[in-house]
Every structure is written in C-alpha cells, then in structure tokens.
Tab-separated table of C-alpha atoms and ligand atoms in Angstrom:
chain	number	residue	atom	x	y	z
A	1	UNK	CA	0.000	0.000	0.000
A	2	UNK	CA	1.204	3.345	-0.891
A	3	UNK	CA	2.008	5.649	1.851
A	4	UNK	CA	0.064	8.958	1.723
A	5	UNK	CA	0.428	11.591	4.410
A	6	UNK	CA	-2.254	14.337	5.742
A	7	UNK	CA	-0.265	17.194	7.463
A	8	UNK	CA	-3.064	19.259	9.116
A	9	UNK	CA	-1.522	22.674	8.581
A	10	UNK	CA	-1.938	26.244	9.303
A	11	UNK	CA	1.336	27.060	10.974
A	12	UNK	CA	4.971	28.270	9.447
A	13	UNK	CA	6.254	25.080	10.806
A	14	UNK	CA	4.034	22.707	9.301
A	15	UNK	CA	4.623	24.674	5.994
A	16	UNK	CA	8.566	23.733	6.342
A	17	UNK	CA	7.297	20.509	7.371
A	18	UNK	CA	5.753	19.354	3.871
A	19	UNK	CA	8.436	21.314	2.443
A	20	UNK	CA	10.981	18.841	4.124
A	21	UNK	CA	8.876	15.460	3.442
A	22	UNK	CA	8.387	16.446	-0.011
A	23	UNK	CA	12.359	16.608	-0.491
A	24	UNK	CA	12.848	13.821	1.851
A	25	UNK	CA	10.486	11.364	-0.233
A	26	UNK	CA	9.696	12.763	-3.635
A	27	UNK	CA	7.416	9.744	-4.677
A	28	UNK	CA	5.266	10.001	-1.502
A	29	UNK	CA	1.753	11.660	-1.631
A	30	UNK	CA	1.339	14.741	0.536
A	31	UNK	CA	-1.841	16.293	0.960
A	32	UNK	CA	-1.662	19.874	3.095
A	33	UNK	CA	-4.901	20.846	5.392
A	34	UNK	CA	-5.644	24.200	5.926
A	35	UNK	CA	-8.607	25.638	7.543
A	36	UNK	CA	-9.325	28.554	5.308
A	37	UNK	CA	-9.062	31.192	7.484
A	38	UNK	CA	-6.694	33.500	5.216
A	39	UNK	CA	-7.104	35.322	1.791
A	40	UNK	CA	-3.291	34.108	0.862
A	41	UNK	CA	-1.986	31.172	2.921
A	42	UNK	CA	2.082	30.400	2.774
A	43	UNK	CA	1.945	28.305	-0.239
A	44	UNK	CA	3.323	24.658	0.570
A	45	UNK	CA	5.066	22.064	-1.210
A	46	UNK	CA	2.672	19.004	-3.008
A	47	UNK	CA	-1.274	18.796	-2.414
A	48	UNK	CA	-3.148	21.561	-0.731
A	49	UNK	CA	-6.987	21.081	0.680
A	50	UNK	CA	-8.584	23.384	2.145
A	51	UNK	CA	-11.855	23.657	4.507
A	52	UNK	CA	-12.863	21.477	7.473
A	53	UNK	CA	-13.870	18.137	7.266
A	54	UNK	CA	-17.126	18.111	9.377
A	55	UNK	CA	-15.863	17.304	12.958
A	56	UNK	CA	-14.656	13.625	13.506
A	57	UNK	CA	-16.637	11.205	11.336
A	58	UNK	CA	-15.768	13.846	8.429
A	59	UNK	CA	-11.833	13.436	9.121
A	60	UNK	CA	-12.365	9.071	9.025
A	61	UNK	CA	-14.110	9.406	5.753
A	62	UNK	CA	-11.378	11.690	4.218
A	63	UNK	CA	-8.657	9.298	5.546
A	64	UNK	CA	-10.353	6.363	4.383
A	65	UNK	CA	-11.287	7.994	0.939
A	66	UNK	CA	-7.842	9.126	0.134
A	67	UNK	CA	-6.111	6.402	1.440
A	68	UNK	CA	-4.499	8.342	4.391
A	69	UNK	CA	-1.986	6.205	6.198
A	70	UNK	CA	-0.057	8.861	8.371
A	71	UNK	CA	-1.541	11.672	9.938
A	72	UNK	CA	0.822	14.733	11.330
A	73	UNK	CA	-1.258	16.957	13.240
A	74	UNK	CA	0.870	20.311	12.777
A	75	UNK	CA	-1.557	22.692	13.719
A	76	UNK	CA	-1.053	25.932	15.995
A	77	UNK	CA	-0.942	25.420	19.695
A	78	UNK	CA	-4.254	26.713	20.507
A	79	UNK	CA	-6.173	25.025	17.727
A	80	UNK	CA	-7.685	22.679	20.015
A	81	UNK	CA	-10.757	21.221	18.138
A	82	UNK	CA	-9.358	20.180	15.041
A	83	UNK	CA	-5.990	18.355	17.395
A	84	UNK	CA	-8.575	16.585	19.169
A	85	UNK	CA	-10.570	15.535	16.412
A	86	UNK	CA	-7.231	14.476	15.023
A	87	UNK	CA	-6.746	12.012	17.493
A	88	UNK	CA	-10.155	10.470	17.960
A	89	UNK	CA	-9.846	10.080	14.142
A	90	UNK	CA	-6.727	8.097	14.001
A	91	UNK	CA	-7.614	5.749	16.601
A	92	UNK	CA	-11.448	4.890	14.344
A	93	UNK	CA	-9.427	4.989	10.860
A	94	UNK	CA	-6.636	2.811	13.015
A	95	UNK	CA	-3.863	5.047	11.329
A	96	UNK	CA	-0.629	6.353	12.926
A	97	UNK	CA	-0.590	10.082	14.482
A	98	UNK	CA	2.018	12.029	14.725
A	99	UNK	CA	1.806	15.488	16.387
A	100	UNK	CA	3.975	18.174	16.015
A	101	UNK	CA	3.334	21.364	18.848
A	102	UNK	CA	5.412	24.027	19.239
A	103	UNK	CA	6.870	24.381	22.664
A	104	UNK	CA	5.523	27.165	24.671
A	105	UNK	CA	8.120	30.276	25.455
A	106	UNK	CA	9.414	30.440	28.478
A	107	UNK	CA	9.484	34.014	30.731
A	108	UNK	CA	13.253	35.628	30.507
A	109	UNK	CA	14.856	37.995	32.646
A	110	UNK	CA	12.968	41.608	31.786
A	111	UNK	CA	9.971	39.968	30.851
A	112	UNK	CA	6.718	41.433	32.850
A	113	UNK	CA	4.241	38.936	31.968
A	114	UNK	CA	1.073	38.955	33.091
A	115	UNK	CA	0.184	35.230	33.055
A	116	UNK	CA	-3.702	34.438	32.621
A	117	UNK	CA	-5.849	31.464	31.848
A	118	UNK	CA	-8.136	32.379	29.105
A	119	UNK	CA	-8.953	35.180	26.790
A	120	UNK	CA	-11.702	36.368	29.041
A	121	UNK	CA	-8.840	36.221	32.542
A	122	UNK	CA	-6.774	38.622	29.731
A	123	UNK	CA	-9.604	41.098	28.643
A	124	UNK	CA	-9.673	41.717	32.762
A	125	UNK	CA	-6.315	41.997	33.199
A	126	UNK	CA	-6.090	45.121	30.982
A	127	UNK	CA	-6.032	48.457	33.178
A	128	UNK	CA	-8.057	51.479	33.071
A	129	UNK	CA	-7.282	53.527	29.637
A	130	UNK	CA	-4.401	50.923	28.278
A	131	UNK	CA	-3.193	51.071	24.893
A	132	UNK	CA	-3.272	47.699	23.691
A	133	UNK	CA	-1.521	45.985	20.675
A	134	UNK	CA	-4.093	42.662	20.289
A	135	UNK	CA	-2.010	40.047	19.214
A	136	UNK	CA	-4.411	37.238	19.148
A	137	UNK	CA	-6.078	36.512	15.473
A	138	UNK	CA	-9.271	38.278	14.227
A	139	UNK	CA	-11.520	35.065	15.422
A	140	UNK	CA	-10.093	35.553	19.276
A	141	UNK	CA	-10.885	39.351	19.756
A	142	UNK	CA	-14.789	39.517	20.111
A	143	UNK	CA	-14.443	39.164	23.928
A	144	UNK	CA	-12.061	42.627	24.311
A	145	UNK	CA	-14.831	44.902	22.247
A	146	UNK	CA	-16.444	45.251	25.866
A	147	UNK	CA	-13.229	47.455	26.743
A	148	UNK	CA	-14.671	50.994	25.505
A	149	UNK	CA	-12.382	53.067	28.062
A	150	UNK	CA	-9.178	50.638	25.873
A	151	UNK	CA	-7.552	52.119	22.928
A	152	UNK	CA	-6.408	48.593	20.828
A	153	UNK	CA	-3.689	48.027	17.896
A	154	UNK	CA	-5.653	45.040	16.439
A	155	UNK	CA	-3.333	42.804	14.606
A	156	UNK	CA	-4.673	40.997	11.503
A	157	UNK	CA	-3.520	39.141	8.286
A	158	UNK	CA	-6.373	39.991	6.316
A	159	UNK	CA	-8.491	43.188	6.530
A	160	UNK	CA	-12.219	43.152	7.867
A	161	UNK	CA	-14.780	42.897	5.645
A	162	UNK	CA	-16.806	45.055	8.277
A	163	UNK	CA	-16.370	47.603	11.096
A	164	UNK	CA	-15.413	46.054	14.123
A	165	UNK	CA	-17.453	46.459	17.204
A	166	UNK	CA	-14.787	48.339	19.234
A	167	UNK	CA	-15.202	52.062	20.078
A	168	UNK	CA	-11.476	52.679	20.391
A	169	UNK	CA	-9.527	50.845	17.227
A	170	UNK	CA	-6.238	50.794	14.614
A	171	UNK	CA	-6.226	47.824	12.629
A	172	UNK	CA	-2.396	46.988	12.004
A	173	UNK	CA	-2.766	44.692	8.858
A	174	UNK	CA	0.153	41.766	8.292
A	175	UNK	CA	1.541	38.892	9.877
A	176	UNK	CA	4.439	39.747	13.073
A	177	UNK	CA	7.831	41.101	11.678
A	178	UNK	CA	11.353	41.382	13.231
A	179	UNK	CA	12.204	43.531	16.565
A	180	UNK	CA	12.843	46.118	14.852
A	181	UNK	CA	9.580	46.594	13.098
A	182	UNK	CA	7.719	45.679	16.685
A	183	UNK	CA	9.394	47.799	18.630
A	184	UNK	CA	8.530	50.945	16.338
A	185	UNK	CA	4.892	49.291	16.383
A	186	UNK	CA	4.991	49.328	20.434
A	187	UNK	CA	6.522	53.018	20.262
A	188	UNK	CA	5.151	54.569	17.324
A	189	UNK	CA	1.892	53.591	19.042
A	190	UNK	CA	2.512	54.373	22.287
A	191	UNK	CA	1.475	50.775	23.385
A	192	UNK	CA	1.474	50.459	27.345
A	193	UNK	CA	0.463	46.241	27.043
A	194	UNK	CA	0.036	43.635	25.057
A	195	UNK	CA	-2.329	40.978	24.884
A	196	UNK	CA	-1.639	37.525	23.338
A	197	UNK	CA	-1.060	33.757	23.543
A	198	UNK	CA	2.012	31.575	24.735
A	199	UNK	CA	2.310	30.345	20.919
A	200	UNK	CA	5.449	29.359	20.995
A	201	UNK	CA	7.133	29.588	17.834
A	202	UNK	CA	9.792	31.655	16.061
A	203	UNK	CA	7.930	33.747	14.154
A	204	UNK	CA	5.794	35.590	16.834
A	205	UNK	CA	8.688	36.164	19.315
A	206	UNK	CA	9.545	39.370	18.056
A	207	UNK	CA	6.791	41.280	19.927
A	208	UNK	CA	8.051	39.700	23.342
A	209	UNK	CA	11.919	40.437	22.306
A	210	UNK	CA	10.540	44.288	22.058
A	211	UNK	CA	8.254	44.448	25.165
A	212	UNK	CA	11.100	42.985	27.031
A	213	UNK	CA	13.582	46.018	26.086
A	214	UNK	CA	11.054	48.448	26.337
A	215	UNK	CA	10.086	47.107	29.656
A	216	UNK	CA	6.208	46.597	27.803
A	217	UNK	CA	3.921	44.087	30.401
A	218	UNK	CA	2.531	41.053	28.705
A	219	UNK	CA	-0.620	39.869	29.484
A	220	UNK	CA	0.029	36.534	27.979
A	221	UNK	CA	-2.573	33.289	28.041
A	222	UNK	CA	-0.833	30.034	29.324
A	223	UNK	CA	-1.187	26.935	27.234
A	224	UNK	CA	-4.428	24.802	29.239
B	301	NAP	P1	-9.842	24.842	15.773
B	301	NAP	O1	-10.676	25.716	16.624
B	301	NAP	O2	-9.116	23.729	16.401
B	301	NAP	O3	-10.700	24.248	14.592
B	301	NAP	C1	-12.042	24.596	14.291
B	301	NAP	C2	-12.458	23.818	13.074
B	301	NAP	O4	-11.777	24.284	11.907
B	301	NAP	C3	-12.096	22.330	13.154
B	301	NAP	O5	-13.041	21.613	13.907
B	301	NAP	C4	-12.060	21.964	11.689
B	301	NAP	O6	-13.373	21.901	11.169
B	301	NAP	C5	-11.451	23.198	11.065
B	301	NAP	N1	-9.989	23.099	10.962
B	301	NAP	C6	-9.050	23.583	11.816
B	301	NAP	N2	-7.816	23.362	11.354
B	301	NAP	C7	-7.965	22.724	10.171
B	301	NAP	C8	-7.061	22.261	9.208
B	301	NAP	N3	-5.727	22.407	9.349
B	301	NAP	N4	-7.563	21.642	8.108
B	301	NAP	C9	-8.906	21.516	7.935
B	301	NAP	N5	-9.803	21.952	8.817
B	301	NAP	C10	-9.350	22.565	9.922
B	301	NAP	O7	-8.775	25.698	14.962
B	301	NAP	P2	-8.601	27.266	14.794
B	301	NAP	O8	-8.044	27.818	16.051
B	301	NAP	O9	-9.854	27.813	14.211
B	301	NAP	O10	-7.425	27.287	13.714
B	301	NAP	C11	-7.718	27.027	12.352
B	301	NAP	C12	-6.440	26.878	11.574
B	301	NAP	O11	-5.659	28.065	11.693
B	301	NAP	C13	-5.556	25.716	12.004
B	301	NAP	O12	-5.087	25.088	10.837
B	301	NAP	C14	-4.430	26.364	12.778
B	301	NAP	O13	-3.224	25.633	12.645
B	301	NAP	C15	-4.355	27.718	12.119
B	301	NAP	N6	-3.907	28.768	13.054
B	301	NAP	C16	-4.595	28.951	14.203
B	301	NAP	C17	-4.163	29.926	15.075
B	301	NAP	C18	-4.877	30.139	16.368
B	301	NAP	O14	-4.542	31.122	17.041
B	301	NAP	N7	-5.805	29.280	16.794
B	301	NAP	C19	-3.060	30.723	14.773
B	301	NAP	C20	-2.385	30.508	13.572
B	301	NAP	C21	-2.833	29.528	12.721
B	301	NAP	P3	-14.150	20.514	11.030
B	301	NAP	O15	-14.583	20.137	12.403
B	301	NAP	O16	-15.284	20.845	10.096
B	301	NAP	O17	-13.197	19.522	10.443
C-alpha cells in the first residue's frame, strides 16, 4: 500500500514541514490541510486542501477515501478542536498520528508577563485607559470589544470585511515582523500592554523580544 500523508496545517512550521517530506520522499503523496481562514496562505510544497472536514466522522471518511496512512497533526498550539478531532480520528481509521506542537516560550529575565488562563482572565487583566496591541487573530478578539475606556492596535492578516465592534480601534494589517519593526509598532503607538497567547514559535517572538527592552507588560494566556 502506498504511503500517503495528511499534514493538518496552518502554521509556518508545518509549511517547512511538507516542504521537508516532499524533499525527503519525492514519490510520496502529501496532501496539506488548511482551515481557510486567510485570503493568501504560505503556499506549501505538493497537495493543498482546504476547509474542514465536518468534525470527527468527516476526518475518518477523508482518511479512508484518500487512502491516508499517516496523519501529522501540525496545527497551531491553541487550535484545540481540530488536534482533538485528530486524534479520535486516528484511533477509528486505526492510522498512525504524529503530532507536532510548538513548545511554549518560556518568561526571561525583563519579561513582565502577566500570566492568565483564558482570553476572558486577559480582557480583565487590561487596566483602566491601556493602549493595547491585540495580538491574538481576528476570530479571538470579540471578547475585548467590551473594553470601551481601551484604545487597541488590532493585529490581523487579512483586513475586515466590516467595522469592528470596538469604540477605540487601529487595525495593524500583516503577519508579526522582526524587533525592529515591533518595537517601532509598540513606540510609534505608544502601546502600554500587550495581549496575546504563549504560541510558541519563532515567528511571533519578536513582539516579546521588544516588550522585554522596552520594559512593555505582557498579558500573555498560558497553554491549558
Ligand atoms: P480549531 O478551533 O481547532 O478548529 C475549528 C475547526 O476548523 C475544526 O473543527 C475543523 O473543522 C477546522 N480546521 C481547523 N484546522 C484545520 C485544518 N488544518 N484543516 C482543515 N480543517 C481545519 O482551529 P482554529 O483555532 O480555528 O485554527 C484554524 C487553523 O488556523 C488551524 O489550521 C491552525 O493551525 C491555524 N492557526 C490557528 C491559530 C490560532 O490562534 N488558533 C493561529 C495561527 C494559525 P471541522 O470540524 O469541520 O473539520
């Protein structure tokens, strides 16, 4: 039987990843899962899919359709439903799982984080009249539009297709960039906190490199 390999995607990592299998095993057949949340996703070595499968029974009849003998669940830390779905999957299709998660980051000397529980734990944390740079992803950011006395640098990869329903609001469009760029972000802005998650992860580091030197608190959500 032919081996054929579902990465469930999403992240920068599981990009390299199918970039690296794809080199590795040039024969093999790799079919890419995204979501669908973004306009332009990282474009990926071999198959792409895209959409969800409809929950668990969904994911067995795509495995079982396609032939699916090796599952890598690659998926960002905090995308819990599809991981678990992953798993329950794999064990009815009686495949092999493999899951890749990033590894949280861990607090450094001149960090002031603000460690909280849950999005809704964060949105309380925030003091009176803050000026916020929301680092969280434009599906996570409902709960902070109760903040009216907050001013918030809302960071998304796509632009709205609607106003948002926050009184006080800059939309900074684009995906995180070096230390440099954050830290002109967190000045140019005058940003006294920021809210995101513990994502672990190169590519999002950059904003807690700059609060750190700029002695900016972090009101950071653990990993559950
Ligand atoms: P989620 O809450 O765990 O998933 C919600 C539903 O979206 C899943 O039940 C599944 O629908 C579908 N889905 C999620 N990931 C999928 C994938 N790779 N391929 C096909 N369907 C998928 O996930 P989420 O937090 O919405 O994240 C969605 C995607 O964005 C993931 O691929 C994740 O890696 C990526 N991402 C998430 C974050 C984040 O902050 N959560 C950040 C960066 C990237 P069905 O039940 O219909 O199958």
């Amino acid at each position: 039987m032919k081996n054929v390999t579902l990465i469930l995607g999403g992240t920068k990592e599981a990009a390299e990843l199918a970039a690296e299998l794809a080199e590795a095993s040039p024969d093999a057949r790799i079919i890419y899962s995204l979501a669908g949340r973004t306009k332009e996703p990282i474009p990926v070595a071999g198959e792409m899919r895209t959409g969800g499968f409809g929950g668990v029974d969904g994911l067995v009849d795509y495995i079982r359709t396609n032939g699916i003998t090796h599952l890598i669940d690659a998926t960002h830390p905090f995308a819990e439903s599809i991981s678990k779905n992953a798993q329950m999957a794999a064990k009815l299709a009686k495949i092999s799982i493999d899951v890749r998660e990033r590894k949280p980051w861990h607090q450094q000397a001149g960090d002031r984080w603000i460690k909280v529980h849950d999005l809704h734990a964060a949105c309380e944390a925030i003091p009176a009249n803050a000026r916020v740079l929301l680092a969280l992803g434009s599906q996570n950011i409902g709960e902070f539009a109760s903040r009216s006395d907050v001013h918030f640098l809302i960071r998304m990869v796509d632009e709205p297709t609607a106003k948002l329903p926050f009184d006080n609001y800059t939309i900074e469009l684009g995906k995180p960039s070096d230390v440099e760029h954050e830290t002109w972000i967190l000045k140019s802005h005058n940003i006294s906190h920021i809210v995101c998650r513990n994502s672990g992860g190169s590519g999002a580091y950059s904003k807690i490199e700059a609060a750190r030197a700029l002695g900016v608190p972090v009101i950071i959500v653990d990993r559950n």
